[in-house]
Amino acid sequence: MKNIIITGASRGIGYQTALQLAQQGHQVLALSRNEEALQQLKAEAGENLDFLAFDLSKPDANTLLAKVQRLGHVDVLVNNAGLLLVRPFEELTTTDWQHMMAVNLYGPAHLIQILRPFLEKSHGAHILNISSMGGFQGSSKFPGLLGYSTAKAALATLTECLAEEWRDKGIACNCLCLGAVKTEMLAQAFPGYEAPLSSEKMGSFIAYFATEGRHFYNGKVLPVSVSTP
Ligand SMILES: NC(=O)c1ccc[n+]([C@@H]2O[C@H](COP(=O)([O-])OP(=O)(O)OC[C@H]3O[C@@H](n4cnc5c(N)ncnc54)[C@H](OP(=O)(O)O)[C@@H]3O)[C@@H](O)[C@H]2O)c1
């Protein structure tokens, strides 16, 4: 059984992934800002799950380290949290850019840096970054999603570069670019659109990939999509 940290676990895909990993017997540390939702997740998941209110745009390394030290080592980090702002390019402010980059790129990057010593202690760690088809090169693009898609594309490139930099540390790093999944975020991006996948279904795929994907992939950016959008 693995020690797993997952961000964005308060709702949607992250909630389902965290729940299923805990139900499989892994030790899960679930992060997001919404403590009440994390308490509800804990009530459903039981003793295998611990949680921490954590804002990726203002990461508090000390509080996180106190929790992680109890785990001893980290086998899997799932950078699932994401922030979407729907705005035409000409209306994007510096604050909009900063906010989207903070949650979708700098937050995951900083978290990886904080957790590096604990990932190195694992016998085969896996960092799994959750991106979007919007950030997958050559995919269909949609107006209003430029800032979000750009930040997600950067997360995909970070994945490829980090896998190479850390190859000798035995830490694998992969990126899944998700297509449409029925969540609050999708409703914000594409109001009224009926997604072909539920967060439960995608959560079960991510839970599998997070624990087993490193045996088959490293430094890969993979589309996970059955629809457009
Ligand atoms: N749903 C889709 O169709 C779709 C498609 C492509 C990619 N994705 C990606 O899949 C991932 C999960 O998406 P979802 O649809 O489940 O999204 P969601 O329902 O909107 O959930 C987003 C999660 O990110 C967390 N988050 C946002 N800002 C944060 C911050 N500053 N600090 C910490 N956590 C923060 C939220 O937690 P709090 O608000 O509690 O902090 C929440 O748990 C995201 O990376 C998203 O970009 C989703």
Coordinates of N, CA and C and ligand atoms in Angstrom, one line a residue:
M1 N 0.8 -1.2 0.0 CA 0.0 0.0 0.0 C 0.9 1.3 0.0
K2 N 0.4 2.3 -0.6 CA 1.2 3.5 -0.9 C 0.8 4.7 0.0
N3 N 1.7 5.6 0.2 CA 1.4 6.9 0.8 C 1.2 7.9 -0.3
I4 N 0.0 8.5 -0.3 CA -0.4 9.3 -1.5 C -0.9 10.7 -1.0
I5 N -0.4 11.7 -1.7 CA -0.9 13.1 -1.4 C -1.6 13.5 -2.7
I6 N -2.8 14.1 -2.5 CA -3.6 14.6 -3.6 C -4.2 16.0 -3.3
T7 N -4.1 16.8 -4.3 CA -4.6 18.2 -4.2 C -6.0 18.3 -4.8
G8 N -6.7 19.3 -4.5 CA -8.0 19.5 -5.1 C -9.0 18.4 -4.7
A9 N -9.0 17.9 -3.5 CA -9.7 16.7 -3.1 C -11.1 17.1 -2.5
S10 N -11.5 18.4 -2.5 CA -12.7 18.8 -1.9 C -13.9 18.5 -2.7
R11 N -13.8 18.3 -4.0 CA -14.9 18.1 -4.9 C -14.5 17.5 -6.2
G12 N -15.4 17.1 -7.0 CA -15.1 16.7 -8.4 C -14.2 15.5 -8.5
I13 N -13.3 15.6 -9.5 CA -12.4 14.4 -9.8 C -11.5 14.1 -8.6
G14 N -11.0 15.1 -7.9 CA -10.1 14.9 -6.8 C -10.7 14.2 -5.7
Y15 N -12.0 14.6 -5.4 CA -12.7 14.0 -4.3 C -12.8 12.5 -4.5
Q16 N -13.3 12.1 -5.8 CA -13.5 10.7 -6.1 C -12.2 9.9 -6.1
T17 N -11.1 10.6 -6.6 CA -9.8 9.9 -6.7 C -9.3 9.6 -5.3
A18 N -9.4 10.6 -4.4 CA -8.9 10.4 -3.0 C -9.7 9.3 -2.3
L19 N -11.1 9.4 -2.5 CA -12.0 8.4 -1.9 C -11.6 7.0 -2.3
Q20 N -11.5 6.8 -3.6 CA -11.2 5.4 -4.1 C -9.8 4.9 -3.7
L21 N -8.8 5.8 -3.7 CA -7.5 5.4 -3.2 C -7.5 5.0 -1.8
A22 N -8.3 5.7 -0.9 CA -8.4 5.3 0.5 C -9.1 4.0 0.7
Q23 N -10.2 3.9 -0.1 CA -10.9 2.6 -0.1 C -10.1 1.4 -0.5
Q24 N -9.1 1.7 -1.4 CA -8.3 0.6 -1.8 C -7.2 0.2 -0.7
G25 N -7.1 1.0 0.3 CA -6.2 0.7 1.4 C -5.0 1.6 1.4
H26 N -4.8 2.5 0.5 CA -3.7 3.4 0.5 C -3.9 4.5 1.6
Q27 N -2.7 5.0 2.1 CA -2.8 6.1 3.1 C -2.8 7.4 2.3
V28 N -3.9 8.2 2.4 CA -4.1 9.3 1.6 C -4.1 10.6 2.4
L29 N -3.3 11.6 2.0 CA -3.4 12.9 2.6 C -4.1 13.8 1.5
A30 N -5.3 14.3 1.9 CA -6.1 15.1 0.9 C -6.0 16.6 1.2
L31 N -5.7 17.4 0.2 CA -5.5 18.8 0.4 C -6.5 19.6 -0.5
S32 N -7.0 20.7 0.1 CA -7.7 21.7 -0.6 C -8.0 22.9 0.4
R33 N -8.6 23.9 0.0 CA -8.9 25.0 0.9 C -10.1 24.8 1.8
N34 N -11.0 24.0 1.3 CA -12.3 23.8 1.9 C -12.3 22.7 3.0
E35 N -12.1 23.1 4.2 CA -11.9 22.1 5.3 C -13.2 21.3 5.5
E36 N -14.4 22.0 5.4 CA -15.6 21.3 5.6 C -15.8 20.2 4.6
A37 N -15.5 20.5 3.4 CA -15.7 19.4 2.4 C -14.7 18.3 2.6
L38 N -13.5 18.6 3.1 CA -12.5 17.6 3.4 C -12.9 16.7 4.6
Q39 N -13.6 17.4 5.5 CA -14.2 16.6 6.7 C -15.2 15.6 6.2
Q40 N -16.0 16.0 5.2 CA -17.0 15.1 4.7 C -16.3 14.0 3.9
L41 N -15.3 14.3 3.2 CA -14.5 13.2 2.5 C -13.9 12.2 3.5
K42 N -13.4 12.8 4.6 CA -12.8 11.9 5.7 C -13.9 11.0 6.2
A43 N -15.1 11.5 6.5 CA -16.2 10.7 7.0 C -16.6 9.6 6.1
E44 N -16.5 9.8 4.8 CA -16.8 8.8 3.8 C -15.6 7.8 3.6
A45 N -14.4 8.3 3.7 CA -13.2 7.5 3.4 C -12.7 6.7 4.6
G46 N -12.9 7.2 5.8 CA -12.5 6.4 6.9 C -11.0 6.7 7.3
E47 N -10.5 5.7 8.1 CA -9.2 5.9 8.8 C -8.0 6.0 7.8
N48 N -8.1 5.6 6.6 CA -7.0 5.7 5.6 C -6.7 7.1 5.1
L49 N -7.6 8.0 5.4 CA -7.5 9.3 4.9 C -7.3 10.4 6.0
D50 N -6.3 11.2 5.7 CA -6.1 12.4 6.6 C -6.2 13.6 5.6
F51 N -6.5 14.8 6.2 CA -6.6 16.0 5.3 C -6.0 17.2 5.9
L52 N -5.8 18.2 5.1 CA -5.2 19.5 5.5 C -5.8 20.6 4.6
A53 N -6.3 21.7 5.3 CA -6.7 22.8 4.5 C -5.4 23.5 4.0
F54 N -5.3 23.7 2.7 CA -4.0 24.1 2.1 C -4.4 24.9 0.9
D55 N -3.9 26.2 0.8 CA -4.1 27.0 -0.3 C -2.9 27.0 -1.2
L56 N -3.0 26.5 -2.4 CA -1.9 26.3 -3.3 C -1.3 27.7 -3.8
S57 N -2.1 28.7 -3.7 CA -1.6 30.0 -4.1 C -0.9 30.7 -3.0
K58 N -1.0 30.2 -1.8 CA -0.2 30.7 -0.6 C 0.3 29.5 0.2
P59 N 1.1 28.7 -0.4 CA 1.5 27.4 0.3 C 2.2 27.6 1.6
D60 N 1.7 26.9 2.6 CA 2.3 27.0 4.0 C 3.1 25.7 4.2
A61 N 4.4 25.7 3.8 CA 5.2 24.5 3.8 C 5.3 23.9 5.2
N62 N 5.3 24.7 6.3 CA 5.5 24.1 7.6 C 4.4 23.3 8.1
T63 N 3.1 23.7 7.8 CA 2.0 22.9 8.2 C 1.9 21.6 7.4
L64 N 2.3 21.7 6.2 CA 2.2 20.5 5.3 C 3.3 19.6 5.8
L65 N 4.5 20.1 6.1 CA 5.6 19.2 6.5 C 5.3 18.4 7.8
A66 N 4.6 19.1 8.7 CA 4.2 18.4 9.9 C 3.4 17.2 9.6
K67 N 2.5 17.3 8.7 CA 1.6 16.1 8.3 C 2.4 15.1 7.6
V68 N 3.3 15.6 6.6 CA 4.0 14.6 5.8 C 5.1 13.8 6.6
Q69 N 5.6 14.5 7.6 CA 6.6 13.8 8.4 C 6.0 12.6 9.1
R70 N 4.7 12.7 9.4 CA 4.1 11.5 10.0 C 4.0 10.3 9.0
L71 N 3.9 10.7 7.7 CA 3.9 9.6 6.7 C 5.3 9.0 6.5
G72 N 6.3 9.8 6.7 CA 7.7 9.3 6.5 C 8.2 9.4 5.1
H73 N 7.5 8.8 4.2 CA 7.8 9.0 2.8 C 6.6 9.1 1.9
V74 N 6.7 9.6 0.7 CA 5.6 9.8 -0.2 C 5.8 9.0 -1.5
D75 N 4.9 8.1 -1.8 CA 5.0 7.3 -3.0 C 4.4 8.0 -4.2
V76 N 3.3 8.7 -4.0 CA 2.6 9.3 -5.1 C 2.1 10.7 -4.7
L77 N 2.3 11.6 -5.6 CA 1.8 13.0 -5.5 C 0.9 13.2 -6.7
V78 N -0.4 13.5 -6.5 CA -1.3 13.8 -7.6 C -1.6 15.3 -7.5
N79 N -1.1 16.0 -8.4 CA -1.4 17.5 -8.5 C -2.6 17.6 -9.4
N80 N -3.8 17.5 -8.7 CA -5.1 17.5 -9.3 C -5.8 18.9 -9.3
A81 N -5.5 19.7 -8.3 CA -6.2 21.0 -8.1 C -6.0 21.8 -9.4
G82 N -7.1 22.5 -9.7 CA -7.0 23.4 -10.9 C -7.9 24.6 -10.7
L83 N -7.5 25.7 -11.4 CA -8.4 26.9 -11.4 C -8.7 27.3 -12.8
L84 N -10.0 27.5 -13.1 CA -10.4 28.0 -14.4 C -11.0 29.4 -14.3
L85 N -10.5 30.3 -15.1 CA -11.2 31.6 -15.3 C -11.6 31.7 -16.7
V86 N -12.9 31.9 -17.0 CA -13.3 32.1 -18.4 C -13.4 33.5 -18.7
R87 N -12.4 34.0 -19.6 CA -12.3 35.4 -19.9 C -11.7 35.5 -21.3
P88 N -12.3 36.4 -22.2 CA -11.6 36.7 -23.4 C -10.2 37.2 -23.2
F89 N -9.3 36.9 -24.1 CA -7.9 37.3 -23.9 C -7.7 38.8 -23.6
E90 N -8.5 39.7 -24.3 CA -8.3 41.1 -24.1 C -8.7 41.6 -22.7
E91 N -9.5 40.8 -22.0 CA -9.9 41.2 -20.7 C -9.1 40.6 -19.6
L92 N -8.2 39.7 -19.9 CA -7.4 39.1 -18.9 C -6.4 40.1 -18.2
T93 N -6.6 40.2 -16.9 CA -5.7 41.2 -16.1 C -4.5 40.4 -15.6
T94 N -3.5 41.2 -15.1 CA -2.3 40.6 -14.5 C -2.7 39.8 -13.4
T95 N -3.7 40.2 -12.6 CA -4.2 39.4 -11.4 C -4.8 38.1 -11.9
D96 N -5.6 38.1 -13.0 CA -6.1 36.9 -13.5 C -5.0 35.9 -13.8
W97 N -4.0 36.4 -14.6 CA -2.9 35.5 -15.0 C -2.2 35.0 -13.7
Q98 N -1.9 35.9 -12.8 CA -1.2 35.4 -11.6 C -1.9 34.3 -10.8
H99 N -3.3 34.5 -10.8 CA -4.1 33.6 -10.0 C -4.1 32.2 -10.7
M100 N -4.3 32.2 -12.0 CA -4.3 31.0 -12.8 C -3.0 30.3 -12.8
M101 N -1.9 31.0 -12.9 CA -0.6 30.4 -12.9 C -0.2 29.9 -11.5
A102 N -0.7 30.6 -10.5 CA -0.4 30.2 -9.1 C -0.9 28.9 -8.8
V103 N -2.2 28.6 -9.2 CA -2.9 27.4 -8.8 C -2.5 26.2 -9.8
N104 N -2.4 26.6 -11.1 CA -2.2 25.5 -12.1 C -0.7 25.2 -12.4
L105 N 0.2 26.1 -12.0 CA 1.6 25.8 -12.3 C 2.5 26.0 -11.1
Y106 N 2.6 27.2 -10.6 CA 3.5 27.5 -9.5 C 3.2 26.6 -8.3
G107 N 1.9 26.5 -7.9 CA 1.5 25.7 -6.8 C 2.0 24.2 -6.9
P108 N 1.7 23.5 -8.0 CA 2.2 22.2 -8.2 C 3.7 22.1 -8.1
A109 N 4.4 23.1 -8.8 CA 5.8 23.1 -8.8 C 6.4 23.3 -7.4
H110 N 5.8 24.2 -6.6 CA 6.3 24.4 -5.3 C 6.1 23.2 -4.4
L111 N 4.9 22.6 -4.6 CA 4.6 21.4 -3.8 C 5.6 20.2 -4.1
I112 N 5.9 20.1 -5.4 CA 6.9 19.0 -5.7 C 8.3 19.3 -5.0
Q113 N 8.7 20.6 -5.0 CA 9.9 21.0 -4.4 C 9.9 20.7 -2.9
I114 N 8.8 21.0 -2.2 CA 8.7 20.8 -0.8 C 8.7 19.3 -0.5
L115 N 8.1 18.5 -1.4 CA 8.0 17.0 -1.1 C 9.2 16.2 -1.6
R116 N 10.1 16.8 -2.3 CA 11.2 16.1 -2.9 C 11.9 15.1 -2.0
P117 N 12.3 15.5 -0.7 CA 13.0 14.6 0.1 C 12.1 13.4 0.5
F118 N 10.8 13.6 0.6 CA 9.9 12.5 0.9 C 9.7 11.5 -0.3
L119 N 9.7 12.1 -1.5 CA 9.5 11.3 -2.7 C 10.8 10.5 -2.9
E120 N 11.9 11.1 -2.6 CA 13.2 10.4 -2.8 C 13.3 9.1 -1.8
K121 N 12.6 9.2 -0.7 CA 12.6 8.1 0.2 C 11.8 6.9 -0.2
S122 N 10.9 7.1 -1.2 CA 10.0 6.0 -1.7 C 10.9 5.1 -2.6
H123 N 10.5 3.9 -2.7 CA 11.1 2.9 -3.6 C 10.4 3.0 -4.9
G124 N 10.4 4.2 -5.6 CA 9.7 4.3 -6.9 C 8.6 5.3 -6.7
A125 N 8.9 6.6 -6.7 CA 7.8 7.5 -6.5 C 7.2 8.0 -7.9
H126 N 6.0 8.5 -7.8 CA 5.3 8.9 -9.0 C 4.6 10.2 -8.8
I127 N 5.0 11.2 -9.6 CA 4.3 12.5 -9.6 C 3.3 12.5 -10.8
L128 N 2.1 12.7 -10.5 CA 1.1 12.7 -11.6 C 0.4 14.1 -11.6
N129 N 0.7 14.8 -12.7 CA 0.1 16.2 -12.9 C -1.2 16.1 -13.8
I130 N -2.2 16.7 -13.3 CA -3.5 16.7 -14.0 C -3.6 18.0 -14.8
S131 N -3.5 17.8 -16.1 CA -3.7 18.9 -17.1 C -5.0 18.8 -17.8
S132 N -5.1 19.4 -18.9 CA -6.4 19.5 -19.6 C -6.1 19.3 -21.1
M133 N -7.1 18.8 -21.9 CA -7.0 18.7 -23.3 C -6.7 20.1 -23.9
G134 N -7.2 21.2 -23.2 CA -7.0 22.5 -23.6 C -5.5 22.9 -23.7
G135 N -4.7 22.2 -22.8 CA -3.3 22.4 -22.8 C -2.5 21.4 -23.5
F136 N -3.2 20.6 -24.3 CA -2.5 19.5 -25.1 C -2.3 20.0 -26.5
Q137 N -1.0 20.0 -26.9 CA -0.6 20.6 -28.2 C -1.4 19.9 -29.3
G138 N -2.0 20.8 -30.2 CA -2.7 20.3 -31.4 C -4.2 20.0 -31.1
S139 N -4.6 20.1 -29.9 CA -6.0 19.8 -29.6 C -6.9 20.9 -30.0
S140 N -8.2 20.7 -30.1 CA -9.2 21.8 -30.3 C -9.1 22.9 -29.2
K141 N -9.2 24.1 -29.6 CA -9.1 25.2 -28.6 C -10.5 25.9 -28.6
F142 N -10.8 26.6 -27.5 CA -12.1 27.2 -27.3 C -11.9 28.7 -26.7
P143 N -12.7 29.6 -27.3 CA -12.5 31.0 -26.8 C -12.8 31.1 -25.3
G144 N -12.1 32.0 -24.7 CA -12.3 32.3 -23.3 C -11.4 31.4 -22.3
L145 N -10.8 30.4 -22.9 CA -10.1 29.4 -22.1 C -8.5 29.6 -22.2
L146 N -8.1 30.7 -22.8 CA -6.7 30.9 -23.2 C -5.8 30.8 -22.0
G147 N -6.2 31.6 -20.9 CA -5.3 31.7 -19.8 C -5.1 30.3 -19.1
Y148 N -6.3 29.7 -18.9 CA -6.3 28.3 -18.2 C -5.5 27.3 -19.1
S149 N -5.8 27.3 -20.4 CA -5.1 26.3 -21.3 C -3.6 26.6 -21.3
T150 N -3.2 27.8 -21.3 CA -1.8 28.2 -21.3 C -1.1 27.7 -20.1
A151 N -1.7 27.9 -18.9 CA -1.2 27.4 -17.7 C -1.1 25.9 -17.6
K152 N -2.1 25.2 -18.2 CA -2.1 23.7 -18.2 C -1.0 23.2 -19.2
A153 N -0.8 23.9 -20.3 CA 0.2 23.5 -21.2 C 1.6 23.6 -20.5
A154 N 1.8 24.6 -19.7 CA 3.1 24.8 -19.0 C 3.3 23.7 -18.0
L155 N 2.2 23.2 -17.4 CA 2.3 22.1 -16.4 C 2.7 20.8 -17.2
A156 N 2.2 20.7 -18.4 CA 2.6 19.5 -19.2 C 4.1 19.6 -19.5
T157 N 4.6 20.7 -19.9 CA 6.0 20.8 -20.2 C 6.9 20.7 -19.0
L158 N 6.4 21.2 -17.9 CA 7.1 21.0 -16.6 C 7.3 19.5 -16.4
T159 N 6.3 18.7 -16.7 CA 6.3 17.2 -16.5 C 7.4 16.6 -17.3
E160 N 7.5 17.0 -18.6 CA 8.5 16.3 -19.4 C 9.9 16.7 -19.0
C161 N 10.1 18.0 -18.6 CA 11.4 18.4 -18.2 C 11.8 17.8 -16.8
L162 N 10.9 17.7 -15.9 CA 11.2 17.2 -14.5 C 11.5 15.7 -14.6
A163 N 10.8 15.0 -15.4 CA 11.1 13.5 -15.6 C 12.5 13.3 -16.0
E164 N 13.0 14.2 -16.8 CA 14.4 14.1 -17.3 C 15.4 14.5 -16.2
E165 N 15.1 15.7 -15.5 CA 16.0 16.1 -14.5 C 16.1 15.2 -13.3
W166 N 15.0 14.5 -13.0 CA 15.0 13.6 -11.8 C 15.0 12.1 -12.2
R167 N 15.4 11.8 -13.4 CA 15.5 10.4 -13.8 C 16.3 9.6 -12.9
D168 N 17.4 10.1 -12.4 CA 18.4 9.4 -11.6 C 17.9 9.3 -10.1
K169 N 16.9 10.1 -9.8 CA 16.4 10.0 -8.4 C 15.3 8.9 -8.2
G170 N 15.0 8.2 -9.3 CA 13.9 7.2 -9.3 C 12.5 7.7 -9.1
I171 N 12.4 9.0 -9.4 CA 11.0 9.6 -9.3 C 10.5 9.8 -10.7
A172 N 9.4 9.1 -11.0 CA 8.7 9.3 -12.3 C 7.7 10.4 -12.3
C173 N 7.5 11.0 -13.5 CA 6.6 12.2 -13.5 C 5.8 12.1 -14.8
N174 N 4.5 12.0 -14.7 CA 3.7 12.0 -15.9 C 2.5 13.0 -15.8
C175 N 1.9 13.2 -16.9 CA 0.8 14.2 -17.0 C -0.4 13.7 -17.8
L176 N -1.5 13.8 -17.2 CA -2.8 13.4 -17.9 C -3.5 14.6 -18.3
C177 N -3.8 14.7 -19.6 CA -4.6 15.8 -20.1 C -6.1 15.4 -20.3
L178 N -6.9 15.8 -19.4 CA -8.3 15.3 -19.3 C -9.2 16.0 -20.3
G179 N -10.1 15.2 -20.9 CA -11.2 15.7 -21.6 C -12.3 16.0 -20.7
A180 N -13.6 16.2 -21.2 CA -14.7 16.6 -20.4 C -15.1 15.6 -19.4
V181 N -15.3 16.1 -18.1 CA -15.8 15.2 -17.0 C -16.8 16.1 -16.3
K182 N -17.9 15.4 -15.9 CA -19.0 16.2 -15.3 C -18.7 16.7 -14.0
T183 N -18.3 18.0 -13.9 CA -17.9 18.6 -12.6 C -18.3 20.1 -12.6
E184 N -18.2 20.7 -11.5 CA -18.5 22.2 -11.4 C -17.6 23.0 -12.4
M185 N -16.3 22.5 -12.6 CA -15.4 23.2 -13.5 C -15.9 23.2 -14.9
L186 N -16.4 22.0 -15.3 CA -16.8 21.8 -16.7 C -18.1 22.7 -16.9
A187 N -19.0 22.7 -15.9 CA -20.2 23.5 -16.1 C -19.8 25.0 -16.3
Q188 N -18.7 25.4 -15.6 CA -18.3 26.8 -15.8 C -17.7 27.0 -17.2
A189 N -17.0 26.1 -17.7 CA -16.3 26.2 -19.0 C -17.3 26.1 -20.1
F190 N -18.2 25.1 -20.0 CA -19.1 24.8 -21.1 C -20.6 24.6 -20.5
P191 N -21.2 25.7 -20.2 CA -22.5 25.6 -19.5 C -23.5 24.8 -20.4
G192 N -24.2 23.9 -19.8 CA -25.2 23.1 -20.6 C -24.7 21.9 -21.3
Y193 N -23.3 21.8 -21.4 CA -22.7 20.6 -22.1 C -22.8 19.4 -21.2
E194 N -23.2 18.3 -21.8 CA -23.4 17.0 -21.1 C -22.1 16.2 -21.3
A195 N -21.3 16.1 -20.3 CA -20.0 15.3 -20.4 C -20.3 13.8 -20.5
P196 N -19.5 13.1 -21.2 CA -19.7 11.6 -21.3 C -19.1 10.9 -20.1
L197 N -18.3 11.6 -19.3 CA -17.7 10.9 -18.1 C -18.1 11.5 -16.8
S198 N -18.3 10.6 -15.8 CA -18.5 11.1 -14.5 C -17.2 11.3 -13.7
S199 N -17.2 12.0 -12.6 CA -16.0 12.2 -11.8 C -15.7 10.9 -11.1
E200 N -16.6 10.0 -10.8 CA -16.4 8.7 -10.3 C -15.5 7.9 -11.2
K201 N -16.0 7.9 -12.5 CA -15.3 7.1 -13.5 C -13.9 7.6 -13.7
M202 N -13.7 8.9 -13.9 CA -12.4 9.5 -14.1 C -11.5 9.3 -12.9
G203 N -12.2 9.4 -11.7 CA -11.4 9.2 -10.4 C -10.9 7.8 -10.4
S204 N -11.6 6.8 -10.9 CA -11.1 5.4 -10.8 C -9.9 5.2 -11.8
F205 N -10.0 5.9 -12.9 CA -8.9 5.8 -13.9 C -7.6 6.5 -13.3
I206 N -7.8 7.6 -12.7 CA -6.6 8.4 -12.1 C -6.1 7.6 -11.0
A207 N -6.9 7.0 -10.1 CA -6.4 6.2 -9.0 C -5.6 5.1 -9.5
Y208 N -6.0 4.4 -10.6 CA -5.2 3.3 -11.2 C -3.9 3.9 -11.7
F209 N -4.0 4.9 -12.5 CA -2.8 5.4 -13.2 C -1.8 6.0 -12.1
A210 N -2.3 6.6 -11.1 CA -1.4 7.2 -10.0 C -0.6 6.1 -9.4
T211 N -1.2 4.9 -9.2 CA -0.4 3.9 -8.4 C 0.3 3.0 -9.4
E212 N -0.1 2.8 -10.6 CA 0.6 1.8 -11.5 C 1.3 2.5 -12.7
G213 N 0.9 3.7 -13.1 CA 1.4 4.3 -14.3 C 2.9 4.4 -14.5
R214 N 3.6 4.6 -13.3 CA 5.0 4.7 -13.4 C 5.8 3.5 -14.0
H215 N 5.1 2.4 -13.9 CA 5.7 1.2 -14.5 C 5.7 1.1 -16.0
F216 N 4.8 2.0 -16.6 CA 4.6 2.0 -18.0 C 5.1 3.3 -18.7
Y217 N 5.1 4.4 -17.9 CA 5.3 5.7 -18.5 C 6.2 6.5 -17.6
N218 N 7.1 7.4 -18.3 CA 7.8 8.4 -17.5 C 8.0 9.6 -18.5
G219 N 7.7 10.8 -18.0 CA 7.9 12.0 -18.8 C 6.9 12.1 -19.9
K220 N 5.7 11.5 -19.7 CA 4.7 11.4 -20.8 C 3.6 12.4 -20.5
V221 N 3.1 13.0 -21.6 CA 1.9 13.8 -21.6 C 0.8 13.1 -22.4
L222 N -0.2 12.6 -21.7 CA -1.1 11.7 -22.3 C -2.6 12.3 -22.4
P223 N -3.2 12.3 -23.5 CA -4.6 12.7 -23.6 C -5.5 11.6 -23.0
V224 N -6.5 12.0 -22.2 CA -7.5 11.1 -21.7 C -8.8 11.6 -22.0
S225 N -9.3 11.3 -23.2 CA -10.5 12.0 -23.7 C -11.3 11.2 -24.6
V226 N -12.6 11.2 -24.5 CA -13.4 10.5 -25.5 C -14.4 11.5 -26.2
S227 N -14.2 12.8 -26.0 CA -15.1 13.8 -26.6 C -14.4 15.1 -26.9
T228 N -15.0 16.0 -27.7 CA -14.6 17.3 -27.9 C -15.7 18.3 -27.7
P229 N -15.8 19.1 -26.7 CA -14.8 19.3 -25.7 C -14.7 18.1 -24.7
Ligands
LIG1 N1 -13.8 18.6 -15.3 C1 -13.3 18.6 -16.5 O1 -14.0 18.4 -17.5 C2 -11.8 18.8 -16.6 C3 -11.3 18.8 -17.9 C4 -9.9 18.9 -18.1 C5 -9.1 19.0 -17.0 N2 -9.6 19.0 -15.7 C6 -8.7 19.2 -14.6 O2 -9.0 18.2 -13.6 C7 -8.7 18.7 -12.3 C8 -9.9 18.5 -11.4 O3 -11.0 19.3 -12.0 P1 -12.5 19.3 -11.5 O4 -13.3 19.3 -12.7 O5 -12.7 18.2 -10.5 O6 -12.5 20.7 -10.8 P2 -13.4 21.4 -9.6 O7 -14.6 20.5 -9.4 O8 -13.5 22.8 -10.0 O9 -12.4 21.2 -8.4 C9 -11.2 21.9 -8.4 C10 -10.4 21.5 -7.2 O10 -9.2 22.4 -7.1 C11 -9.1 22.9 -5.8 N3 -8.5 24.3 -5.8 C12 -8.8 25.3 -6.6 N4 -8.1 26.4 -6.2 C13 -7.2 26.0 -5.2 C14 -6.3 26.6 -4.4 N5 -6.0 27.9 -4.5 N6 -5.6 25.9 -3.4 C15 -5.9 24.6 -3.3 N7 -6.9 23.9 -4.0 C16 -7.5 24.6 -4.9 C17 -10.5 23.0 -5.3 O11 -10.6 23.0 -3.9 P3 -10.9 24.2 -2.9 O12 -11.9 25.1 -3.7 O13 -11.6 23.5 -1.8 O14 -9.6 24.8 -2.6 C18 -11.2 21.8 -5.9 O15 -11.0 20.7 -5.0 C19 -8.3 20.2 -12.5 O16 -6.9 20.3 -12.6 C20 -8.9 20.5 -13.9 O17 -8.2 21.6 -14.5 C21 -11.0 18.9 -15.5

